[in-house]
Coordinates of C-alpha atoms and ligand atoms in Angstrom, one line a residue:
M1 CA -102.8 61.8 -4.5
C2 CA -103.3 65.5 -5.0
G3 CA -101.2 68.3 -3.6
I4 CA -102.7 71.2 -1.6
V5 CA -101.2 74.4 -0.4
G6 CA -102.4 77.4 1.7
Y7 CA -101.0 80.7 2.9
I8 CA -102.1 83.3 5.5
G9 CA -99.8 86.2 6.5
S10 CA -98.7 89.5 5.1
Q11 CA -97.0 88.5 1.8
N12 CA -98.7 88.4 -1.6
A13 CA -100.1 84.9 -1.5
L14 CA -100.4 84.0 -5.2
P15 CA -96.7 83.6 -6.1
L16 CA -96.2 81.6 -2.9
L17 CA -99.1 79.3 -3.8
L18 CA -97.9 78.7 -7.3
N19 CA -94.4 78.0 -6.2
G20 CA -95.7 75.5 -3.7
L21 CA -97.9 73.9 -6.3
H22 CA -94.9 73.4 -8.7
R23 CA -93.1 71.6 -5.9
L24 CA -96.1 69.4 -5.3
E25 CA -96.9 68.8 -9.0
Y26 CA -95.3 65.3 -8.8
R27 CA -98.4 64.3 -6.7
G28 CA -100.8 64.9 -9.5
Y29 CA -101.0 67.0 -12.7
D30 CA -104.5 66.5 -14.1
S31 CA -105.6 70.0 -13.2
A32 CA -104.7 72.9 -11.0
G33 CA -106.4 75.8 -9.3
V34 CA -106.1 78.6 -6.8
A35 CA -108.5 80.7 -4.7
L36 CA -107.7 84.0 -3.0
W37 CA -109.6 86.0 -0.4
T38 CA -110.3 89.5 -1.8
D39 CA -112.5 92.5 -0.7
E40 CA -114.8 91.6 -3.6
G41 CA -115.2 88.0 -2.5
I42 CA -113.4 84.7 -3.3
W43 CA -111.3 85.1 -6.5
M44 CA -110.6 81.8 -8.3
Q45 CA -108.8 80.4 -11.3
K46 CA -108.7 76.8 -12.4
A47 CA -107.4 75.0 -15.5
A48 CA -107.2 71.4 -16.8
G49 CA -103.7 70.1 -17.2
K50 CA -100.5 71.1 -15.5
I51 CA -99.8 74.2 -13.4
A52 CA -98.2 75.8 -16.4
E53 CA -101.8 75.8 -18.0
L54 CA -103.1 77.6 -14.9
E55 CA -100.3 80.2 -15.1
R56 CA -101.1 80.7 -18.8
I57 CA -104.7 81.8 -18.0
L58 CA -103.9 84.0 -15.1
P59 CA -104.7 87.7 -15.7
A60 CA -101.7 90.0 -16.2
E61 CA -102.6 91.7 -12.9
P62 CA -104.1 89.1 -10.5
P63 CA -105.5 90.4 -7.2
Q64 CA -103.0 91.0 -4.4
S65 CA -104.1 88.9 -1.4
T66 CA -102.5 87.6 1.8
L67 CA -104.8 84.6 2.2
G68 CA -105.3 81.8 -0.3
I69 CA -105.3 78.1 -1.2
G70 CA -104.2 76.0 -4.2
H71 CA -104.5 72.5 -5.5
T72 CA -102.9 70.2 -8.1
R73 CA -105.1 67.2 -8.9
W74 CA -104.8 63.5 -9.6
A75 CA -108.3 62.7 -10.7
T76 CA -110.4 60.0 -8.9
H77 CA -114.0 61.1 -9.2
G78 CA -114.8 63.1 -12.3
E79 CA -112.8 63.8 -15.5
P80 CA -109.7 65.9 -15.3
N81 CA -111.3 69.1 -16.7
S82 CA -111.5 72.6 -15.3
V83 CA -115.0 72.2 -13.8
N84 CA -113.7 69.3 -11.7
A85 CA -110.5 71.1 -10.8
H86 CA -110.2 72.4 -7.2
P87 CA -110.9 74.7 -5.4
H88 CA -114.6 74.0 -5.1
C89 CA -117.2 76.4 -3.8
D90 CA -120.5 76.3 -1.9
C91 CA -123.7 77.6 -3.5
G92 CA -123.2 81.1 -2.2
R93 CA -119.5 81.1 -3.3
R94 CA -118.7 82.0 0.2
I95 CA -116.1 79.4 0.9
A96 CA -113.4 77.7 -1.3
V97 CA -112.1 74.2 -0.5
V98 CA -109.2 72.2 -1.7
H99 CA -109.2 68.5 -0.9
N100 CA -106.8 65.5 -1.2
G101 CA -108.4 62.1 -0.5
I102 CA -111.7 60.4 -1.1
I103 CA -115.0 61.1 0.6
E104 CA -116.5 57.6 0.7
N105 CA -120.0 58.5 1.7
F106 CA -120.3 61.3 -0.8
P107 CA -123.2 59.8 -2.8
L108 CA -125.3 59.8 0.4
L109 CA -124.2 63.2 1.5
R110 CA -124.7 64.6 -2.0
D111 CA -128.3 63.3 -2.3
E112 CA -129.2 64.7 1.1
L113 CA -127.7 68.1 0.3
I114 CA -129.4 68.2 -3.1
R115 CA -132.7 67.5 -1.3
K116 CA -131.9 70.5 0.9
G117 CA -131.6 72.7 -2.2
H118 CA -127.9 72.7 -2.9
T119 CA -126.7 72.8 -6.5
F120 CA -123.6 71.0 -7.5
Q121 CA -121.3 72.1 -10.3
S122 CA -118.8 69.2 -10.6
Q123 CA -118.7 65.4 -10.6
T124 CA -116.2 65.3 -7.7
D125 CA -116.7 63.7 -4.3
S126 CA -114.9 66.8 -2.8
E127 CA -117.6 69.3 -3.7
V128 CA -119.9 67.8 -1.0
L129 CA -117.6 69.2 1.6
C130 CA -118.3 72.8 0.5
H131 CA -122.1 72.3 0.7
L132 CA -121.8 70.5 4.0
F133 CA -119.8 73.3 5.5
E134 CA -122.2 75.8 4.0
E135 CA -125.0 74.1 6.0
Y136 CA -123.2 74.7 9.3
L137 CA -122.0 78.3 8.3
E138 CA -125.6 79.2 7.6
R139 CA -126.4 78.3 11.2
G140 CA -124.0 81.2 12.2
M141 CA -121.0 79.1 13.2
E142 CA -117.4 80.3 13.0
L143 CA -115.5 78.7 10.0
G144 CA -113.4 76.3 12.1
E145 CA -116.5 75.0 14.0
A146 CA -118.6 74.7 10.8
V147 CA -115.8 72.6 9.3
R148 CA -115.4 70.5 12.4
Q149 CA -119.1 69.7 12.6
G150 CA -119.3 69.0 8.9
L151 CA -116.3 66.6 9.1
A152 CA -118.0 64.7 11.8
C153 CA -120.5 63.5 9.1
V154 CA -117.8 62.5 6.7
Q155 CA -116.4 59.0 6.0
G156 CA -113.2 58.8 4.0
T157 CA -109.8 60.4 3.8
Y158 CA -108.9 64.1 3.5
G159 CA -106.3 66.7 3.7
L160 CA -108.2 69.9 3.5
A161 CA -107.7 73.7 3.3
I162 CA -110.6 76.1 3.4
I163 CA -111.0 79.9 3.2
D164 CA -114.1 81.9 3.8
R165 CA -115.2 85.3 2.3
D166 CA -116.5 86.3 5.7
H167 CA -113.3 85.3 7.6
P168 CA -110.4 87.3 6.1
D169 CA -108.2 86.3 8.9
T170 CA -108.7 82.5 9.0
L171 CA -107.3 79.5 7.1
V172 CA -108.7 76.2 8.3
A173 CA -106.9 72.9 7.6
A174 CA -107.9 69.3 8.6
R175 CA -106.4 65.9 8.1
N176 CA -107.6 62.3 8.1
G177 CA -105.5 59.9 6.1
S178 CA -103.9 62.5 3.7
P179 CA -100.8 64.3 5.0
L180 CA -100.7 68.0 5.9
V181 CA -97.8 70.0 7.1
I182 CA -98.0 73.5 8.6
G183 CA -95.0 75.8 8.2
H184 CA -94.5 78.6 10.7
G185 CA -93.2 82.0 9.7
E186 CA -93.3 85.5 11.3
E187 CA -97.1 86.1 11.8
E188 CA -97.7 83.8 8.9
F189 CA -98.5 80.2 8.2
F190 CA -98.0 78.0 5.1
L191 CA -99.8 74.8 4.5
A192 CA -98.9 71.9 2.2
S193 CA -99.3 68.2 1.6
D194 CA -95.7 67.7 2.3
A195 CA -92.6 69.7 3.3
A196 CA -91.3 70.3 -0.2
P197 CA -93.1 73.7 -0.8
L198 CA -91.9 74.9 2.6
V199 CA -88.1 74.3 2.0
G200 CA -86.2 77.6 1.9
V201 CA -89.4 79.4 2.9
I202 CA -89.7 78.7 6.6
K203 CA -87.6 76.9 9.1
S204 CA -90.0 74.9 11.3
V205 CA -93.0 72.8 10.7
T206 CA -95.9 71.0 12.5
Y207 CA -97.3 67.7 11.1
L208 CA -101.0 67.4 11.6
D209 CA -102.2 64.0 12.7
D210 CA -105.3 62.1 11.6
G211 CA -108.5 63.5 13.0
E212 CA -107.0 66.9 13.7
L213 CA -108.2 70.3 12.6
A214 CA -106.1 73.5 12.7
V215 CA -107.4 77.1 12.7
L216 CA -104.6 79.4 11.5
T217 CA -104.7 83.1 11.9
R218 CA -102.0 85.7 11.5
S219 CA -101.5 85.7 15.2
G220 CA -101.5 82.0 16.0
M221 CA -102.6 78.4 15.5
T222 CA -105.1 76.3 17.4
V223 CA -105.5 72.6 16.9
R224 CA -108.4 70.5 18.0
T225 CA -109.6 66.9 17.2
I226 CA -112.7 66.5 15.1
E227 CA -114.3 65.4 18.4
N228 CA -113.4 68.8 19.7
C229 CA -110.6 68.1 22.2
P230 CA -107.7 70.6 22.2
V231 CA -104.4 69.2 21.0
D232 CA -100.9 70.5 22.0
K233 CA -98.7 70.4 18.9
H234 CA -95.0 70.9 18.8
S235 CA -93.0 72.2 15.9
E236 CA -89.8 70.7 14.5
P237 CA -87.0 72.0 12.2
I238 CA -87.5 71.2 8.5
D239 CA -84.8 68.7 7.5
L240 CA -84.6 69.3 3.7
D241 CA -82.5 71.7 1.7
L242 CA -83.2 73.3 -1.6
Q243 CA -80.6 71.3 -3.5
Q244 CA -82.4 68.1 -2.6
I245 CA -85.7 69.2 -4.2
E246 CA -84.2 70.9 -7.3
K247 CA -82.9 69.3 -10.5
S248 CA -79.4 70.6 -9.9
G249 CA -78.6 70.9 -13.6
Y250 CA -80.1 67.6 -14.7
A251 CA -82.8 67.6 -17.4
H252 CA -85.2 65.5 -15.2
F253 CA -85.6 64.5 -11.6
M254 CA -85.5 60.9 -12.7
L255 CA -82.1 61.3 -14.2
K256 CA -80.8 63.2 -11.2
E257 CA -82.1 60.5 -8.9
I258 CA -80.6 57.7 -11.0
M259 CA -77.2 59.5 -11.1
E260 CA -77.1 60.3 -7.4
Q261 CA -77.5 56.6 -6.3
P262 CA -73.8 56.3 -5.3
S263 CA -74.3 59.0 -2.8
T264 CA -77.8 58.1 -1.7
L265 CA -76.6 54.5 -1.0
A266 CA -73.7 55.9 0.9
D267 CA -76.2 57.9 2.9
T268 CA -78.4 54.8 3.5
L269 CA -75.3 52.9 4.8
R270 CA -73.8 55.8 6.8
G271 CA -73.1 54.8 10.4
R272 CA -74.8 51.5 10.0
L273 CA -72.0 49.1 9.1
M274 CA -69.6 47.7 11.8
W275 CA -66.7 46.0 10.1
E276 CA -65.0 44.6 13.2
E277 CA -68.1 42.8 14.3
G278 CA -69.2 42.0 10.8
T279 CA -72.7 43.3 11.4
A280 CA -75.1 46.3 11.0
R281 CA -76.5 48.8 13.4
L282 CA -80.1 50.0 12.9
G283 CA -81.1 52.4 15.7
G284 CA -84.7 52.5 14.5
I285 CA -85.4 48.8 15.3
E286 CA -82.8 47.8 17.8
H287 CA -84.9 49.1 20.7
D288 CA -87.8 47.0 19.6
F289 CA -86.1 44.0 18.1
E290 CA -87.2 40.8 19.9
S291 CA -90.3 40.2 17.7
L292 CA -88.2 40.4 14.6
L293 CA -85.4 38.3 15.9
Y294 CA -87.7 35.4 17.1
A295 CA -90.3 35.8 14.3
R296 CA -91.6 32.4 13.1
R297 CA -92.8 34.0 9.9
I298 CA -92.2 37.4 8.2
V299 CA -94.7 39.1 5.9
L300 CA -93.4 41.8 3.7
T301 CA -96.0 44.1 2.2
A302 CA -95.8 47.0 -0.2
C303 CA -96.9 48.2 -3.7
G304 CA -95.2 48.8 -7.0
T305 CA -91.5 49.2 -6.9
S306 CA -91.5 48.8 -3.2
W307 CA -93.2 45.4 -3.7
H308 CA -90.3 44.4 -6.0
S309 CA -87.8 45.2 -3.3
A310 CA -89.9 43.2 -0.9
L311 CA -89.4 40.2 -3.2
I312 CA -85.7 40.6 -3.0
G313 CA -86.0 40.9 0.8
E314 CA -87.9 37.5 0.8
F315 CA -85.0 35.8 -1.0
M316 CA -82.5 37.4 1.4
F317 CA -84.4 36.5 4.6
E318 CA -85.1 32.9 3.5
E319 CA -81.6 32.2 2.2
M320 CA -79.6 33.9 5.0
L321 CA -82.0 33.6 8.0
G322 CA -84.0 30.6 7.3
I323 CA -87.2 32.4 8.2
P324 CA -90.3 31.7 6.1
V325 CA -91.3 34.9 4.3
E326 CA -94.3 35.9 2.3
V327 CA -94.6 38.9 0.1
E328 CA -98.1 40.4 -0.1
Y329 CA -99.4 43.2 -2.3
A330 CA -100.6 45.7 0.2
S331 CA -103.6 46.3 -2.0
E332 CA -104.7 42.7 -1.6
F333 CA -103.7 42.1 2.0
R334 CA -106.7 43.2 4.0
Y335 CA -109.2 41.8 1.5
R336 CA -108.1 38.2 1.9
N337 CA -107.9 37.4 5.6
P338 CA -104.1 37.0 5.7
I339 CA -102.6 34.8 8.3
V340 CA -100.8 37.1 10.6
N341 CA -100.8 37.0 14.4
D342 CA -98.5 37.6 17.4
D343 CA -96.1 35.0 16.0
S344 CA -95.5 36.8 12.8
V345 CA -93.9 40.1 12.0
V346 CA -95.1 42.4 9.2
I347 CA -92.6 44.7 7.5
A348 CA -94.2 47.4 5.3
I349 CA -92.0 49.0 2.7
S350 CA -92.8 52.4 1.2
Q351 CA -90.9 55.3 -0.3
S352 CA -93.5 57.9 0.4
G353 CA -94.8 56.4 3.6
E354 CA -98.3 57.6 2.5
T355 CA -99.5 54.8 0.1
A356 CA -103.1 54.2 1.2
D357 CA -103.0 50.4 0.5
T358 CA -99.9 50.0 2.5
L359 CA -101.3 52.0 5.4
A360 CA -104.5 49.9 5.3
A361 CA -102.4 46.7 5.3
I362 CA -100.5 48.0 8.4
R363 CA -103.7 48.7 10.2
E364 CA -105.1 45.3 9.4
A365 CA -101.9 43.6 10.6
K366 CA -102.0 45.6 13.9
R367 CA -105.6 44.7 14.4
K368 CA -104.5 41.1 14.2
R369 CA -101.9 41.8 16.9
S370 CA -98.9 41.5 14.6
K371 CA -95.8 43.6 15.3
V372 CA -95.4 45.9 12.3
Y373 CA -92.1 47.4 11.2
G374 CA -91.7 50.1 8.5
I375 CA -89.0 50.8 5.9
C376 CA -89.7 54.3 4.6
N377 CA -88.0 57.2 3.0
V378 CA -90.1 60.2 4.0
V379 CA -89.4 61.1 7.6
G380 CA -92.5 61.7 9.7
S381 CA -94.8 60.1 7.1
S382 CA -97.9 58.3 8.1
I383 CA -96.4 54.8 7.7
A384 CA -93.3 55.9 9.7
R385 CA -95.6 57.1 12.5
E386 CA -98.0 54.2 12.4
T387 CA -95.5 51.3 12.5
D388 CA -94.1 50.1 15.8
A389 CA -90.5 50.6 14.8
G390 CA -88.6 51.0 11.5
V391 CA -85.7 52.0 9.4
Y392 CA -85.4 55.1 7.3
L393 CA -83.9 55.0 3.8
H394 CA -82.1 58.4 4.1
A395 CA -82.2 58.6 0.3
G396 CA -83.4 62.2 0.2
P397 CA -86.6 63.3 -1.5
E398 CA -87.5 61.3 -4.5
I399 CA -89.5 63.5 -6.9
G400 CA -89.5 61.7 -10.2
V401 CA -92.7 59.6 -10.4
A402 CA -90.7 56.6 -11.4
S403 CA -89.0 55.3 -8.3
T404 CA -85.3 54.7 -8.7
K405 CA -83.0 55.6 -5.8
A406 CA -85.7 54.6 -3.3
F407 CA -85.6 51.0 -4.8
T408 CA -81.8 50.6 -4.3
S409 CA -82.0 52.1 -0.8
Q410 CA -84.8 49.7 0.1
V411 CA -82.8 46.7 -1.1
T412 CA -79.8 48.1 0.9
V413 CA -81.9 48.4 4.1
L414 CA -83.2 44.9 3.6
A415 CA -79.6 43.7 3.2
L416 CA -78.7 45.5 6.5
I417 CA -81.6 43.9 8.3
T418 CA -80.5 40.5 6.9
L419 CA -77.0 41.2 8.2
L420 CA -78.1 42.3 11.6
L421 CA -80.5 39.4 12.2
G422 CA -78.2 36.9 10.5
R423 CA -75.3 37.7 12.8
M424 CA -77.6 37.0 15.7
R425 CA -78.8 33.8 14.2
S426 CA -76.5 31.8 11.9
I427 CA -74.1 34.0 9.9
S428 CA -70.4 33.8 11.0
S429 CA -68.4 36.9 11.6
A430 CA -66.2 36.2 8.5
R431 CA -69.3 36.0 6.3
G432 CA -70.7 39.1 8.1
R433 CA -67.5 41.0 7.3
E434 CA -67.7 39.9 3.7
L435 CA -71.2 41.3 3.4
V436 CA -70.0 44.6 5.1
S437 CA -67.2 45.0 2.6
E438 CA -69.4 44.3 -0.3
L439 CA -72.0 46.7 0.9
Q440 CA -69.3 49.4 1.3
A441 CA -68.1 48.8 -2.3
I442 CA -71.6 49.1 -3.9
P443 CA -71.7 52.9 -4.3
G444 CA -68.4 52.8 -6.2
K445 CA -69.5 49.9 -8.4
I446 CA -72.8 51.8 -9.3
R447 CA -70.6 54.7 -10.3
T448 CA -68.9 52.6 -12.9
I449 CA -72.2 51.5 -14.4
L450 CA -73.5 55.0 -14.6
E451 CA -70.4 55.9 -16.6
Q452 CA -71.8 53.7 -19.4
H453 CA -74.8 55.9 -19.8
E454 CA -74.0 56.8 -23.4
E455 CA -73.7 53.1 -24.5
I456 CA -77.1 52.4 -22.8
R457 CA -78.6 55.5 -24.6
Q458 CA -77.4 54.0 -27.9
I459 CA -79.0 50.7 -27.2
A460 CA -82.2 52.6 -26.3
E461 CA -81.9 54.5 -29.6
I462 CA -81.9 51.2 -31.6
H463 CA -85.0 50.0 -29.7
Q464 CA -86.9 53.2 -29.5
Y465 CA -89.8 52.1 -31.8
V466 CA -90.5 48.7 -30.2
R467 CA -94.0 48.1 -29.0
N468 CA -93.2 45.3 -26.5
C469 CA -90.3 44.1 -24.4
L470 CA -89.6 41.1 -22.3
Y471 CA -87.4 41.1 -19.2
L472 CA -86.0 37.9 -17.8
G473 CA -84.1 37.1 -14.7
R474 CA -83.7 34.3 -12.2
G475 CA -83.2 34.2 -8.4
Y476 CA -82.4 37.6 -6.9
N477 CA -82.6 39.1 -10.4
Y478 CA -86.2 37.9 -11.1
P479 CA -87.6 40.9 -9.1
V480 CA -85.1 43.1 -11.0
A481 CA -86.7 41.9 -14.3
L482 CA -90.1 42.9 -12.9
E483 CA -88.8 46.3 -11.9
G484 CA -87.1 46.9 -15.2
A485 CA -90.3 46.1 -17.0
L486 CA -92.3 48.4 -14.7
K487 CA -89.9 51.3 -15.4
L488 CA -90.3 50.9 -19.1
K489 CA -94.1 50.7 -18.9
E490 CA -94.6 53.7 -16.7
I491 CA -92.3 56.2 -18.3
A492 CA -91.8 55.1 -21.9
Y493 CA -95.4 53.6 -22.4
V494 CA -93.9 50.4 -23.9
H495 CA -95.7 47.2 -23.0
A496 CA -93.2 45.2 -21.0
E497 CA -93.4 42.0 -18.9
G498 CA -91.0 40.6 -16.4
Y499 CA -90.6 36.8 -16.0
P500 CA -88.5 34.3 -14.2
A501 CA -86.4 33.3 -17.2
A502 CA -87.2 29.6 -17.1
E503 CA -90.9 30.3 -17.2
I504 CA -91.0 31.7 -20.7
K505 CA -91.2 28.2 -22.2
H506 CA -94.5 27.7 -20.4
G507 CA -96.2 30.4 -22.5
P508 CA -94.6 33.7 -23.2
I509 CA -92.1 32.2 -25.6
A510 CA -95.0 32.3 -28.1
L511 CA -94.5 36.0 -28.2
I512 CA -90.9 35.9 -29.3
D513 CA -90.0 36.9 -32.9
N514 CA -87.4 39.1 -34.5
Q515 CA -89.3 42.2 -33.3
M516 CA -89.2 41.3 -29.6
P517 CA -86.3 42.7 -27.6
V518 CA -85.6 40.5 -24.6
V519 CA -83.6 42.0 -21.7
V520 CA -81.9 39.2 -19.8
I521 CA -80.1 39.6 -16.5
A522 CA -77.3 37.1 -17.0
T523 CA -74.7 37.8 -14.3
R524 CA -72.1 35.2 -13.4
D525 CA -73.8 33.6 -10.4
S526 CA -75.0 30.2 -9.3
I527 CA -77.5 29.9 -12.2
Y528 CA -75.4 31.5 -14.9
E529 CA -75.4 28.3 -17.1
K530 CA -79.1 28.0 -16.8
I531 CA -79.7 31.5 -17.9
L532 CA -77.5 30.9 -20.9
S533 CA -79.8 28.1 -21.9
N534 CA -82.8 30.4 -21.5
I535 CA -81.1 33.0 -23.8
E536 CA -80.6 30.3 -26.4
E537 CA -84.3 29.5 -26.3
V538 CA -85.0 33.1 -27.1
R539 CA -82.3 33.2 -29.8
A540 CA -83.7 30.1 -31.5
R541 CA -86.9 32.1 -32.0
S542 CA -85.0 35.1 -33.4
G543 CA -85.5 37.2 -30.3
R544 CA -83.1 40.1 -29.9
V545 CA -81.2 39.8 -26.6
I546 CA -79.9 42.6 -24.5
A547 CA -77.8 41.0 -21.7
I548 CA -76.8 42.5 -18.4
A549 CA -73.7 40.6 -17.6
T550 CA -70.7 40.5 -15.2
E551 CA -67.6 42.5 -16.2
G552 CA -65.1 40.4 -17.9
D553 CA -67.6 37.8 -19.2
Q554 CA -66.6 37.3 -22.9
E555 CA -68.7 34.2 -23.3
I556 CA -72.0 36.2 -23.1
K557 CA -71.1 38.1 -26.3
K558 CA -71.6 34.8 -28.2
H559 CA -75.2 34.7 -26.9
A560 CA -76.5 38.3 -26.9
Q561 CA -76.6 41.1 -29.5
Y562 CA -76.0 43.8 -26.9
V563 CA -74.2 43.5 -23.6
I564 CA -74.1 46.0 -20.7
Y565 CA -71.6 45.1 -18.0
V566 CA -71.9 45.5 -14.3
P567 CA -69.2 44.7 -11.7
Q568 CA -69.0 41.5 -9.8
T569 CA -70.6 41.3 -6.4
I570 CA -72.2 38.7 -4.1
E571 CA -75.4 37.2 -5.5
M572 CA -77.6 38.7 -2.8
L573 CA -76.5 42.3 -3.6
S574 CA -76.5 41.9 -7.4
P575 CA -79.9 43.6 -7.8
L576 CA -78.3 46.8 -6.5
L577 CA -76.1 46.8 -9.7
T578 CA -78.3 45.1 -12.3
I579 CA -81.2 47.5 -11.9
I580 CA -79.0 50.5 -12.8
P581 CA -78.8 49.9 -16.6
L582 CA -82.5 49.1 -16.7
Q583 CA -83.3 52.4 -15.0
L584 CA -81.1 54.2 -17.6
F585 CA -82.5 52.2 -20.5
A586 CA -86.1 53.1 -19.5
Y587 CA -85.1 56.7 -19.0
Y588 CA -83.5 57.0 -22.5
M589 CA -86.4 55.1 -24.2
A590 CA -88.8 57.6 -22.6
I591 CA -86.7 60.6 -23.8
L592 CA -86.4 59.2 -27.3
R593 CA -90.1 58.6 -27.5
N594 CA -90.8 62.2 -26.3
C595 CA -92.5 61.0 -23.1
D596 CA -92.8 63.2 -20.0
V597 CA -90.3 61.4 -17.8
D598 CA -91.0 63.0 -14.5
Q599 CA -94.8 63.2 -14.9
P600 CA -95.9 60.2 -16.9
R601 CA -99.5 60.2 -18.0
N602 CA -102.2 58.9 -15.5
L603 CA -99.7 58.4 -12.7
A604 CA -98.9 60.3 -9.5
K605 CA -96.0 59.9 -7.1
S606 CA -97.8 58.7 -4.0
V607 CA -101.0 56.8 -4.3
T608 CA -102.9 58.1 -1.3
V609 CA -106.2 56.6 -2.5
E610 CA -107.2 53.0 -2.5
Ligands
LIG701 C1 -92.8 53.1 -9.1 O1 -91.9 53.7 -10.1 C2 -94.0 53.7 -8.9 N1 -94.3 54.9 -9.4 C3 -95.0 53.0 -7.9 O2 -95.1 51.7 -8.3 C4 -94.6 53.1 -6.4 O3 -93.5 52.3 -6.2 C5 -95.8 52.6 -5.6 O4 -96.9 53.4 -5.8 C6 -95.5 52.5 -4.1 O5 -95.1 53.7 -3.6 P1 -94.5 53.9 -2.2 O6 -93.2 53.2 -2.2 O7 -94.4 55.4 -2.0 O8 -95.4 53.2 -1.2

């Protein structure tokens, strides 16, 4: 949940660390800090709040150092203040440690270390690591060995970087459950929680695996397991470019990511559609396909927005493939003895590929002998590596905390899987070709919706002071209602609920009055007439209706105060279009309410803690 960076080489480390932290700030922004090795000892600066706050308190002439670490925090244990900010130190201020993850047995370790005479400064779980390593360093061990032995006593997750006053030529890193990437330069190494800080800085990277510890010096890198076995690591070229991780002229990453959906969906589809055969090609699963093809049951598991795309996947698989599907919150999955076995297939969906709950669900499913497939955006992420096979989204880095383009790419990949499996089960080639053509047309159709951004901004302007909002949809658009409501909650801080439209009369209709905007997805599909009746139920209680309707539908204007049109498509793909106005509506509501769109309060991009 936090971001960590490190540098060892011959360049001035501080600007590199700060630049890296800025690129990781989406992972957490409760506090930030840096530590540098200097002749006078470890130099450290920490501040509550964003990295800008840290920069504000830096001295005009900070020390020049070629070895350092940095951290941007999403608080778990201890308030987000400057004392709890990382880096943390041992009693003798000999080492500085930055940590991403949770040390589960920290209360036990802390009590034991206090008994041994250690004094703690913060309320964090992370600080125990410093005192633990100090114990081993006092026995005269090298830094790498002290860290390794210390970690053998630790239960929990960590991505770690450590520097030591007495080792000016060593940066130690370790990983268990929280990602770490090592970038290789000329007699220098960079360290980061993900590849973003390394883009444009170095050309090749090595991904540490769980249970591995790296000792980096200016002349080389050695990697061992925590059990002390040497590991041969390979490096690979970094596959991102600067434009992908910059705002490219947009005011916010979220807006950029909403606007680039025509091209991200084209990337998700590239090389995967076969018009002649009316099917899809998905290299990542075709080599390991049997279990999916003959599955008697499919379980889709994910969190947040990815869980909403899983719901759409459920409707697709059940309607088109006739396979029973269940959608599980990954956060609940392993705590309720789910029924999965070698007859069922689990598909985990995650933008980041690092969500702790989703990873835990994958491990539980594998333990029960289920085949597990992944749908991920981040190449080389933990979920991508821990699943048996999978499909990448190819949506490019998603940096805005509110997920937008990853959602549409996830739904697209689920449609591709439906098409591929369907053509091997019951879908005719004609129907397959219809799906292929419609998928090909989606990027262009999204473009026409994006062109209406000013109209959508005006509707947001009218509603900017509302305190609550209802989102209604049916069938494939019920998950879109949930997703629209989530977007509004997380970035505009407006309480919003998504409901299947017909359900409101079983309770939520009591909330409706002339102050309640109700966003209704009312596209011309098999249940259009039914949704019109639901709109009337809202209007009869003076609710204000904002309808998302199909282009050319004049009838809807009689039922709704505001109408945003989307082009016609087949029902199964309509979420790819209907979500776009809801993303833009939430974005403009957040802007008008002066909210921090890319870094909403209390949130972080990837939730790597349970
Ligand atoms: C969505 O806007 C979120 N910020 C959040 O719900 C997110 O979708 C969830 O945490 C899952 O993340 P993942 O897709 O990276 O696993």
